[in-house]
Amino acid sequence: MAAVTYDHVVKRYTADVTVVKDLNVDIKDKEFMVLVGPSGCGKSTALRMLAGLESITEGQIRIGDRVVNNVAAKDRDIAMVFQSYALYPHMSVYDNMAFPLQMQHMKKEEMDKRVRNASKILGLDPFLKRKPRALSGGQRQRVALGRAIVRSPKVFLLDEPLSNLDAKLRGQTRIELQKLHRELETTFIYVTHDQVEAMTMGDRIAIMNAGILQQVGTPGDVYDHPANLFVAGFIGTPTMNFVPVTTSDSTAKASGFEAKLPKSVPAGKGTLGFRPEALTDRPSADGSNLQMKVDVVERLGSDQYLYGQVGSDQVTARVDPRMKVAPGDTAQLGLDTRSIHLFDAESEAAFF
Amino acid sequence: MDFSVLLQDIPTLLVVILGVPAILAAYIVGGEFLVRRLPDKNRPQVRPWIWVGPALILVAGFLLLPALGTIVQSFENNAGSWVGFNNYASQFSDFPSGGAWVAIRNNVIFWLIFYTVFTLVFGLILAVLFDRVRYESIVKSLIFMPMAISSVALGIIWIFMFQYSTPGEPQVGTLNAIITFFHHDPVVWLQDQWPSDKFNVLNNLALIGAATWGITGFAMVILSAALKGIPGELLEAARVDGAGEITVFRRVIFPLMMPTIVVVGTTLVIFALKAFDVVYVMTGGNYNTDVLAFRMYEQLYTAGNNGHASAVAVILLVAVIPVLIFNLRQFRAVEARR
Ligand SMILES: Nc1ncnc2c1ncn2[C@@H]1O[C@H](COP(=O)(O)OP(=O)(O)O)[C@@H](O)[C@H]1O
Ligand SMILES: [Mg+2]
């Protein structure tokens, strides 16, 4: 149980390879923080610096009040679940889970109690004597979790722990991890490239791109108020529509339509962003309506997706499944301007 | 060489040049033809035998038959008459200094233990240390270099290393140069039977040291490959779990390398039992440094006693076979684990 602080943290491999650039995050005690971003953006590196597996080039990492820059990995009291699980192949499931406790020279009885407790929580009782080789992917993943939870560490690190599981198991484990977090009352830092995992699991999400932290916030925050074009495009499926616009006062003029902006902005060029569900089959109250030449219609039962052209821009709409449209039609759609975003053409930062 | 002798018997030459390839081709084509005639399900069982057949015949002709011949000879005297176990009895007579006892002792106590253990320990230490060195491949190539030296040259190099000059003279031998620098009297390394001629550790270890120098690179390279096969995340996991570097080695690296260590170890045991060249070059088996393989050679060529030489050969064979079988099994176990 401890807070974690990244304070102006930089990771540089060589003079011109900077993998993490000036990272500042405050992770609260007992928080479930998800670090998300496209692969290669430096998430694992950020996590590994916290674990002590990678040196910190500049800045400070603190666990609680303690600066850990020069503390060896073994002394940081951190547990980590690796993507490959990294189970000790020559040890039984029981010994794998007991290993971190043996390192603390814990008494046999206490150790046994903790391992059995963890194995019960994770449903590993029937496999305690087996070697990891004789387990399925899902079972191995549980052993890796077990090895981490027996210790009651200060911080719990998980680096893409679900990416080797099949889709169904991934869904289940996602829920179990959240339950585990509630029961253990420990700080979790979870790294993933999958924004769905991030949105569903995190108390807060930190979004990274190319070594730079883009935004930190609750899932609702980053979905409704993305700080910039990257976050807006990264979070949410299908992705947000982006159309180039010219703004003047409080209207934005796109190639095929005009939208009323919720507040006035300086005249100039920008990018208008709106999620597919901001389009409806009802006309908009403020006259922000548009005609879409529909190319593809996807019916998913609860939803209906329309892909098509508005003016010269490609746009996706998520509309009521009862709306009658066929490919080739021109659909009359209204834009809900309460949930639109405008991004600066130069800096890509959001005006709103 | 005068090859004109070949031309005197043209028919034989033709048979050799044309006949041998023709027979081989006929064997392969004919074998395959017969296999195709077989019912589908028998074919996979029979086909491999057609292909390994020639190899088996060669092994039988050039390895198995001579081995059997050696075994038969070990029960005969030079005149070819049956003498029962006499040849063996004389190897095991007059314990502890007669017969083959000195050679057996040197093989089993000194070579088998020290040569194997030294090589494994040095190989392991070098493999682990050089794994973290910047110019790893260059340093490793240097250590591996002695493997490229013929063992006779190796023996001669070490004769120079151990060379003795009388006290007061400049010491040409490297080792004596070093110890006289520290005001110790020069040592006649290859003849000094310290602590006693009943149990001469010093000159035996001098020979074993030379042989170890030659083979450590081999052990290092194989052990280092095994080390590289251990995923880095496993070591990182152990560190995060609270293990220091020594514990990581003891609890994770070493157990995972164990199967390879056993394979290298048993290979070294076989090398130790077969030790010959260093002894032949450096001491000629004198000063109680005899080993079985050298004794076999000496009985055959110096003493001219075929029966005794064959008996020693059979003793060696019997000693090596169990190790060999164990080694093969272990090797297969390592392979199966991949
Ligand atoms: N030892 C290294 N030397 C140079 N670059 C590295 C090294 N390790 C990782 N990188 C680079 O750092 C970047 C971030 O890696 P990583 O943190 O693993 O990304 P991810 O966000 O996918 O976890 C990648 O572009 C990778 O190529
Ligand atoms: Mg990663």
PDB file of C-alpha atoms in Angstrom, chain B residues 61-256:
ATOM      1  CA  GLY B  61      32.973 -53.503 -40.117  1.00  0.00           C
ATOM      2  CA  PHE B  62      35.214 -50.780 -38.752  1.00  0.00           C
ATOM      3  CA  LEU B  63      34.123 -50.481 -35.121  1.00  0.00           C
ATOM      4  CA  LEU B  64      32.223 -53.495 -33.860  1.00  0.00           C
ATOM      5  CA  LEU B  65      34.394 -56.219 -35.416  1.00  0.00           C
ATOM      6  CA  PRO B  66      37.703 -54.678 -34.267  1.00  0.00           C
ATOM      7  CA  ALA B  67      36.215 -54.231 -30.798  1.00  0.00           C
ATOM      8  CA  LEU B  68      35.238 -57.886 -30.723  1.00  0.00           C
ATOM      9  CA  GLY B  69      38.713 -58.766 -32.007  1.00  0.00           C
ATOM     10  CA  THR B  70      40.241 -56.757 -29.183  1.00  0.00           C
ATOM     11  CA  ILE B  71      38.104 -58.576 -26.642  1.00  0.00           C
ATOM     12  CA  VAL B  72      39.195 -61.942 -28.050  1.00  0.00           C
ATOM     13  CA  GLN B  73      42.836 -60.861 -28.047  1.00  0.00           C
ATOM     14  CA  SER B  74      42.611 -59.820 -24.435  1.00  0.00           C
ATOM     15  CA  PHE B  75      42.184 -63.494 -23.592  1.00  0.00           C
ATOM     16  CA  GLU B  76      45.189 -64.600 -25.662  1.00  0.00           C
ATOM     17  CA  ASN B  77      48.944 -64.302 -25.418  1.00  0.00           C
ATOM     18  CA  ASN B  78      51.201 -63.050 -28.201  1.00  0.00           C
ATOM     19  CA  ALA B  79      51.387 -66.552 -29.669  1.00  0.00           C
ATOM     20  CA  GLY B  80      47.613 -66.563 -30.036  1.00  0.00           C
ATOM     21  CA  SER B  81      46.829 -69.221 -27.466  1.00  0.00           C
ATOM     22  CA  TRP B  82      44.037 -68.872 -24.928  1.00  0.00           C
ATOM     23  CA  VAL B  83      45.208 -67.697 -21.514  1.00  0.00           C
ATOM     24  CA  GLY B  84      41.888 -67.045 -19.802  1.00  0.00           C
ATOM     25  CA  PHE B  85      41.858 -64.022 -17.502  1.00  0.00           C
ATOM     26  CA  ASN B  86      45.628 -63.927 -17.100  1.00  0.00           C
ATOM     27  CA  ASN B  87      46.033 -60.655 -18.981  1.00  0.00           C
ATOM     28  CA  TYR B  88      43.437 -59.040 -16.734  1.00  0.00           C
ATOM     29  CA  ALA B  89      44.911 -60.566 -13.606  1.00  0.00           C
ATOM     30  CA  SER B  90      48.294 -59.033 -14.352  1.00  0.00           C
ATOM     31  CA  GLN B  91      46.670 -55.591 -14.718  1.00  0.00           C
ATOM     32  CA  PHE B  92      45.210 -55.934 -11.247  1.00  0.00           C
ATOM     33  CA  SER B  93      48.246 -57.538  -9.593  1.00  0.00           C
ATOM     34  CA  ASP B  94      50.531 -56.090  -6.908  1.00  0.00           C
ATOM     35  CA  PHE B  95      48.284 -53.400  -5.496  1.00  0.00           C
ATOM     36  CA  PRO B  96      49.014 -50.487  -5.167  1.00  0.00           C
ATOM     37  CA  SER B  97      52.040 -49.925  -7.398  1.00  0.00           C
ATOM     38  CA  GLY B  98      52.077 -52.875  -9.768  1.00  0.00           C
ATOM     39  CA  GLY B  99      50.058 -53.742 -12.871  1.00  0.00           C
ATOM     40  CA  ALA B 100      47.741 -50.983 -14.059  1.00  0.00           C
ATOM     41  CA  TRP B 101      47.040 -49.681 -10.544  1.00  0.00           C
ATOM     42  CA  VAL B 102      48.890 -46.383 -10.898  1.00  0.00           C
ATOM     43  CA  ALA B 103      47.140 -45.716 -14.180  1.00  0.00           C
ATOM     44  CA  ILE B 104      43.771 -46.655 -12.704  1.00  0.00           C
ATOM     45  CA  ARG B 105      44.371 -44.451  -9.676  1.00  0.00           C
ATOM     46  CA  ASN B 106      45.428 -41.508 -11.818  1.00  0.00           C
ATOM     47  CA  ASN B 107      42.465 -41.924 -14.121  1.00  0.00           C
ATOM     48  CA  VAL B 108      39.848 -42.420 -11.453  1.00  0.00           C
ATOM     49  CA  ILE B 109      41.031 -40.144  -8.674  1.00  0.00           C
ATOM     50  CA  PHE B 110      42.948 -37.371 -10.373  1.00  0.00           C
ATOM     51  CA  TRP B 111      41.686 -37.112 -13.907  1.00  0.00           C
ATOM     52  CA  LEU B 112      38.088 -38.059 -13.395  1.00  0.00           C
ATOM     53  CA  ILE B 113      37.576 -35.797 -10.403  1.00  0.00           C
ATOM     54  CA  PHE B 114      39.913 -32.843 -10.853  1.00  0.00           C
ATOM     55  CA  TYR B 115      39.837 -32.540 -14.629  1.00  0.00           C
ATOM     56  CA  THR B 116      36.028 -32.741 -14.662  1.00  0.00           C
ATOM     57  CA  VAL B 117      35.444 -30.471 -11.686  1.00  0.00           C
ATOM     58  CA  PHE B 118      38.030 -27.851 -12.655  1.00  0.00           C
ATOM     59  CA  THR B 119      36.739 -27.661 -16.201  1.00  0.00           C
ATOM     60  CA  LEU B 120      33.110 -27.421 -15.111  1.00  0.00           C
ATOM     61  CA  VAL B 121      33.784 -24.821 -12.445  1.00  0.00           C
ATOM     62  CA  PHE B 122      35.993 -22.658 -14.671  1.00  0.00           C
ATOM     63  CA  GLY B 123      33.662 -23.090 -17.640  1.00  0.00           C
ATOM     64  CA  LEU B 124      30.660 -22.082 -15.549  1.00  0.00           C
ATOM     65  CA  ILE B 125      32.387 -19.095 -13.958  1.00  0.00           C
ATOM     66  CA  LEU B 126      33.633 -17.857 -17.322  1.00  0.00           C
ATOM     67  CA  ALA B 127      30.254 -18.381 -18.969  1.00  0.00           C
ATOM     68  CA  VAL B 128      28.443 -16.430 -16.244  1.00  0.00           C
ATOM     69  CA  LEU B 129      30.992 -13.626 -16.014  1.00  0.00           C
ATOM     70  CA  PHE B 130      31.447 -13.129 -19.743  1.00  0.00           C
ATOM     71  CA  ASP B 131      27.705 -13.066 -20.226  1.00  0.00           C
ATOM     72  CA  ARG B 132      27.829  -9.540 -18.806  1.00  0.00           C
ATOM     73  CA  VAL B 133      30.977  -8.325 -20.525  1.00  0.00           C
ATOM     74  CA  ARG B 134      30.895  -5.695 -23.246  1.00  0.00           C
ATOM     75  CA  TYR B 135      33.111  -7.463 -25.813  1.00  0.00           C
ATOM     76  CA  GLU B 136      31.639 -10.850 -25.010  1.00  0.00           C
ATOM     77  CA  SER B 137      32.255 -12.572 -28.318  1.00  0.00           C
ATOM     78  CA  ILE B 138      35.901 -11.459 -28.566  1.00  0.00           C
ATOM     79  CA  VAL B 139      36.689 -12.523 -25.008  1.00  0.00           C
ATOM     80  CA  LYS B 140      34.953 -15.843 -25.507  1.00  0.00           C
ATOM     81  CA  SER B 141      36.827 -16.505 -28.733  1.00  0.00           C
ATOM     82  CA  LEU B 142      40.070 -15.985 -26.813  1.00  0.00           C
ATOM     83  CA  ILE B 143      39.079 -18.535 -24.189  1.00  0.00           C
ATOM     84  CA  PHE B 144      37.962 -20.920 -26.900  1.00  0.00           C
ATOM     85  CA  MET B 145      41.264 -20.578 -28.782  1.00  0.00           C
ATOM     86  CA  PRO B 146      43.118 -23.477 -27.052  1.00  0.00           C
ATOM     87  CA  MET B 147      40.493 -25.788 -28.571  1.00  0.00           C
ATOM     88  CA  ALA B 148      42.051 -25.006 -31.935  1.00  0.00           C
ATOM     89  CA  ILE B 149      45.537 -26.054 -30.822  1.00  0.00           C
ATOM     90  CA  SER B 150      46.514 -29.663 -31.441  1.00  0.00           C
ATOM     91  CA  SER B 151      46.983 -31.485 -28.168  1.00  0.00           C
ATOM     92  CA  VAL B 152      50.622 -32.206 -28.948  1.00  0.00           C
ATOM     93  CA  ALA B 153      51.279 -28.490 -29.394  1.00  0.00           C
ATOM     94  CA  LEU B 154      49.328 -27.882 -26.222  1.00  0.00           C
ATOM     95  CA  GLY B 155      51.582 -30.304 -24.347  1.00  0.00           C
ATOM     96  CA  ILE B 156      54.694 -28.594 -25.685  1.00  0.00           C
ATOM     97  CA  ILE B 157      53.388 -25.143 -24.721  1.00  0.00           C
ATOM     98  CA  TRP B 158      52.870 -26.379 -21.181  1.00  0.00           C
ATOM     99  CA  ILE B 159      56.263 -28.045 -21.045  1.00  0.00           C
ATOM    100  CA  PHE B 160      57.604 -24.536 -21.559  1.00  0.00           C
ATOM    101  CA  MET B 161      55.257 -23.162 -18.914  1.00  0.00           C
ATOM    102  CA  PHE B 162      56.517 -25.744 -16.397  1.00  0.00           C
ATOM    103  CA  GLN B 163      60.193 -25.566 -17.429  1.00  0.00           C
ATOM    104  CA  TYR B 164      62.742 -25.824 -14.653  1.00  0.00           C
ATOM    105  CA  SER B 165      66.208 -24.294 -14.447  1.00  0.00           C
ATOM    106  CA  THR B 166      68.500 -24.772 -11.454  1.00  0.00           C
ATOM    107  CA  PRO B 167      68.095 -22.161  -8.722  1.00  0.00           C
ATOM    108  CA  GLY B 168      70.035 -19.001  -9.458  1.00  0.00           C
ATOM    109  CA  GLU B 169      69.717 -19.402 -13.220  1.00  0.00           C
ATOM    110  CA  PRO B 170      67.138 -17.246 -15.010  1.00  0.00           C
ATOM    111  CA  GLN B 171      63.838 -19.177 -14.929  1.00  0.00           C
ATOM    112  CA  VAL B 172      62.542 -19.645 -18.482  1.00  0.00           C
ATOM    113  CA  GLY B 173      59.387 -21.480 -17.395  1.00  0.00           C
ATOM    114  CA  THR B 174      56.584 -19.036 -16.672  1.00  0.00           C
ATOM    115  CA  LEU B 175      55.432 -20.709 -13.473  1.00  0.00           C
ATOM    116  CA  ASN B 176      58.891 -20.932 -11.995  1.00  0.00           C
ATOM    117  CA  ALA B 177      59.565 -17.344 -13.019  1.00  0.00           C
ATOM    118  CA  ILE B 178      56.502 -16.325 -11.040  1.00  0.00           C
ATOM    119  CA  ILE B 179      57.225 -18.321  -7.912  1.00  0.00           C
ATOM    120  CA  THR B 180      60.910 -17.359  -7.806  1.00  0.00           C
ATOM    121  CA  PHE B 181      59.791 -13.740  -8.034  1.00  0.00           C
ATOM    122  CA  PHE B 182      58.078 -14.385  -4.714  1.00  0.00           C
ATOM    123  CA  HIS B 183      61.361 -15.872  -3.367  1.00  0.00           C
ATOM    124  CA  HIS B 184      60.276 -19.486  -3.572  1.00  0.00           C
ATOM    125  CA  ASP B 185      62.658 -22.107  -4.899  1.00  0.00           C
ATOM    126  CA  PRO B 186      61.875 -23.282  -8.440  1.00  0.00           C
ATOM    127  CA  VAL B 187      59.821 -26.496  -8.649  1.00  0.00           C
ATOM    128  CA  VAL B 188      60.333 -29.398 -11.051  1.00  0.00           C
ATOM    129  CA  TRP B 189      56.613 -29.431 -11.765  1.00  0.00           C
ATOM    130  CA  LEU B 190      56.403 -32.489 -13.958  1.00  0.00           C
ATOM    131  CA  GLN B 191      58.627 -34.691 -11.757  1.00  0.00           C
ATOM    132  CA  ASP B 192      57.837 -33.436  -8.262  1.00  0.00           C
ATOM    133  CA  GLN B 193      55.674 -36.073  -6.614  1.00  0.00           C
ATOM    134  CA  TRP B 194      54.582 -33.923  -3.686  1.00  0.00           C
ATOM    135  CA  PRO B 195      53.258 -34.944  -1.170  1.00  0.00           C
ATOM    136  CA  SER B 196      54.552 -38.525  -1.679  1.00  0.00           C
ATOM    137  CA  ASP B 197      55.229 -40.965  -4.488  1.00  0.00           C
ATOM    138  CA  LYS B 198      52.306 -43.045  -3.178  1.00  0.00           C
ATOM    139  CA  PHE B 199      49.944 -40.163  -3.815  1.00  0.00           C
ATOM    140  CA  ASN B 200      51.628 -37.718  -6.170  1.00  0.00           C
ATOM    141  CA  VAL B 201      49.231 -34.807  -6.401  1.00  0.00           C
ATOM    142  CA  LEU B 202      51.538 -32.146  -7.794  1.00  0.00           C
ATOM    143  CA  ASN B 203      52.721 -33.512 -11.126  1.00  0.00           C
ATOM    144  CA  ASN B 204      49.347 -35.088 -11.840  1.00  0.00           C
ATOM    145  CA  LEU B 205      47.685 -31.728 -11.285  1.00  0.00           C
ATOM    146  CA  ALA B 206      50.288 -30.091 -13.514  1.00  0.00           C
ATOM    147  CA  LEU B 207      49.212 -32.373 -16.359  1.00  0.00           C
ATOM    148  CA  ILE B 208      45.531 -31.940 -15.546  1.00  0.00           C
ATOM    149  CA  GLY B 209      46.001 -28.172 -15.459  1.00  0.00           C
ATOM    150  CA  ALA B 210      47.365 -28.229 -18.989  1.00  0.00           C
ATOM    151  CA  ALA B 211      44.507 -30.428 -20.216  1.00  0.00           C
ATOM    152  CA  THR B 212      41.946 -28.243 -18.417  1.00  0.00           C
ATOM    153  CA  TRP B 213      43.348 -25.151 -20.127  1.00  0.00           C
ATOM    154  CA  GLY B 214      42.745 -26.856 -23.435  1.00  0.00           C
ATOM    155  CA  ILE B 215      39.150 -27.906 -22.793  1.00  0.00           C
ATOM    156  CA  THR B 216      37.676 -25.098 -20.660  1.00  0.00           C
ATOM    157  CA  GLY B 217      36.652 -23.155 -23.763  1.00  0.00           C
ATOM    158  CA  PHE B 218      34.519 -26.075 -24.877  1.00  0.00           C
ATOM    159  CA  ALA B 219      32.705 -26.251 -21.540  1.00  0.00           C
ATOM    160  CA  MET B 220      32.316 -22.477 -21.461  1.00  0.00           C
ATOM    161  CA  VAL B 221      30.767 -22.265 -24.909  1.00  0.00           C
ATOM    162  CA  ILE B 222      28.173 -24.956 -24.234  1.00  0.00           C
ATOM    163  CA  LEU B 223      27.336 -23.677 -20.763  1.00  0.00           C
ATOM    164  CA  SER B 224      27.108 -20.158 -22.077  1.00  0.00           C
ATOM    165  CA  ALA B 225      24.619 -21.290 -24.718  1.00  0.00           C
ATOM    166  CA  ALA B 226      22.541 -22.852 -21.950  1.00  0.00           C
ATOM    167  CA  LEU B 227      22.773 -19.631 -19.973  1.00  0.00           C
ATOM    168  CA  LYS B 228      21.591 -17.596 -22.949  1.00  0.00           C
ATOM    169  CA  GLY B 229      18.647 -19.971 -23.264  1.00  0.00           C
ATOM    170  CA  ILE B 230      17.266 -18.799 -19.917  1.00  0.00           C
ATOM    171  CA  PRO B 231      14.734 -16.018 -20.580  1.00  0.00           C
ATOM    172  CA  GLY B 232      15.809 -12.690 -19.101  1.00  0.00           C
ATOM    173  CA  GLU B 233      12.333 -12.088 -17.697  1.00  0.00           C
ATOM    174  CA  LEU B 234      12.802 -15.088 -15.411  1.00  0.00           C
ATOM    175  CA  LEU B 235      15.780 -13.444 -13.762  1.00  0.00           C
ATOM    176  CA  GLU B 236      13.939 -10.138 -13.583  1.00  0.00           C
ATOM    177  CA  ALA B 237      10.977 -11.862 -11.959  1.00  0.00           C
ATOM    178  CA  ALA B 238      13.291 -13.362  -9.344  1.00  0.00           C
ATOM    179  CA  ARG B 239      14.854  -9.955  -8.633  1.00  0.00           C
ATOM    180  CA  VAL B 240      11.445  -8.340  -8.225  1.00  0.00           C
ATOM    181  CA  ASP B 241      10.486 -11.255  -5.972  1.00  0.00           C
ATOM    182  CA  GLY B 242      13.296 -10.170  -3.667  1.00  0.00           C
ATOM    183  CA  ALA B 243      16.247 -12.330  -4.732  1.00  0.00           C
ATOM    184  CA  GLY B 244      19.794 -10.927  -4.735  1.00  0.00           C
ATOM    185  CA  GLU B 245      22.154 -11.795  -7.586  1.00  0.00           C
ATOM    186  CA  ILE B 246      23.680 -14.778  -5.777  1.00  0.00           C
ATOM    187  CA  THR B 247      20.253 -16.157  -4.923  1.00  0.00           C
ATOM    188  CA  VAL B 248      19.136 -15.621  -8.514  1.00  0.00           C
ATOM    189  CA  PHE B 249      22.088 -17.722  -9.623  1.00  0.00           C
ATOM    190  CA  ARG B 250      21.597 -20.396  -6.986  1.00  0.00           C
ATOM    191  CA  ARG B 251      17.810 -20.744  -7.227  1.00  0.00           C
ATOM    192  CA  VAL B 252      17.076 -19.959 -10.879  1.00  0.00           C
ATOM    193  CA  ILE B 253      20.094 -19.957 -13.200  1.00  0.00           C
ATOM    194  CA  PHE B 254      21.909 -22.973 -11.780  1.00  0.00           C
ATOM    195  CA  PRO B 255      18.919 -25.356 -11.615  1.00  0.00           C
ATOM    196  CA  LEU B 256      17.927 -24.425 -15.145  1.00  0.00           C
TER     197      LEU B 256
END
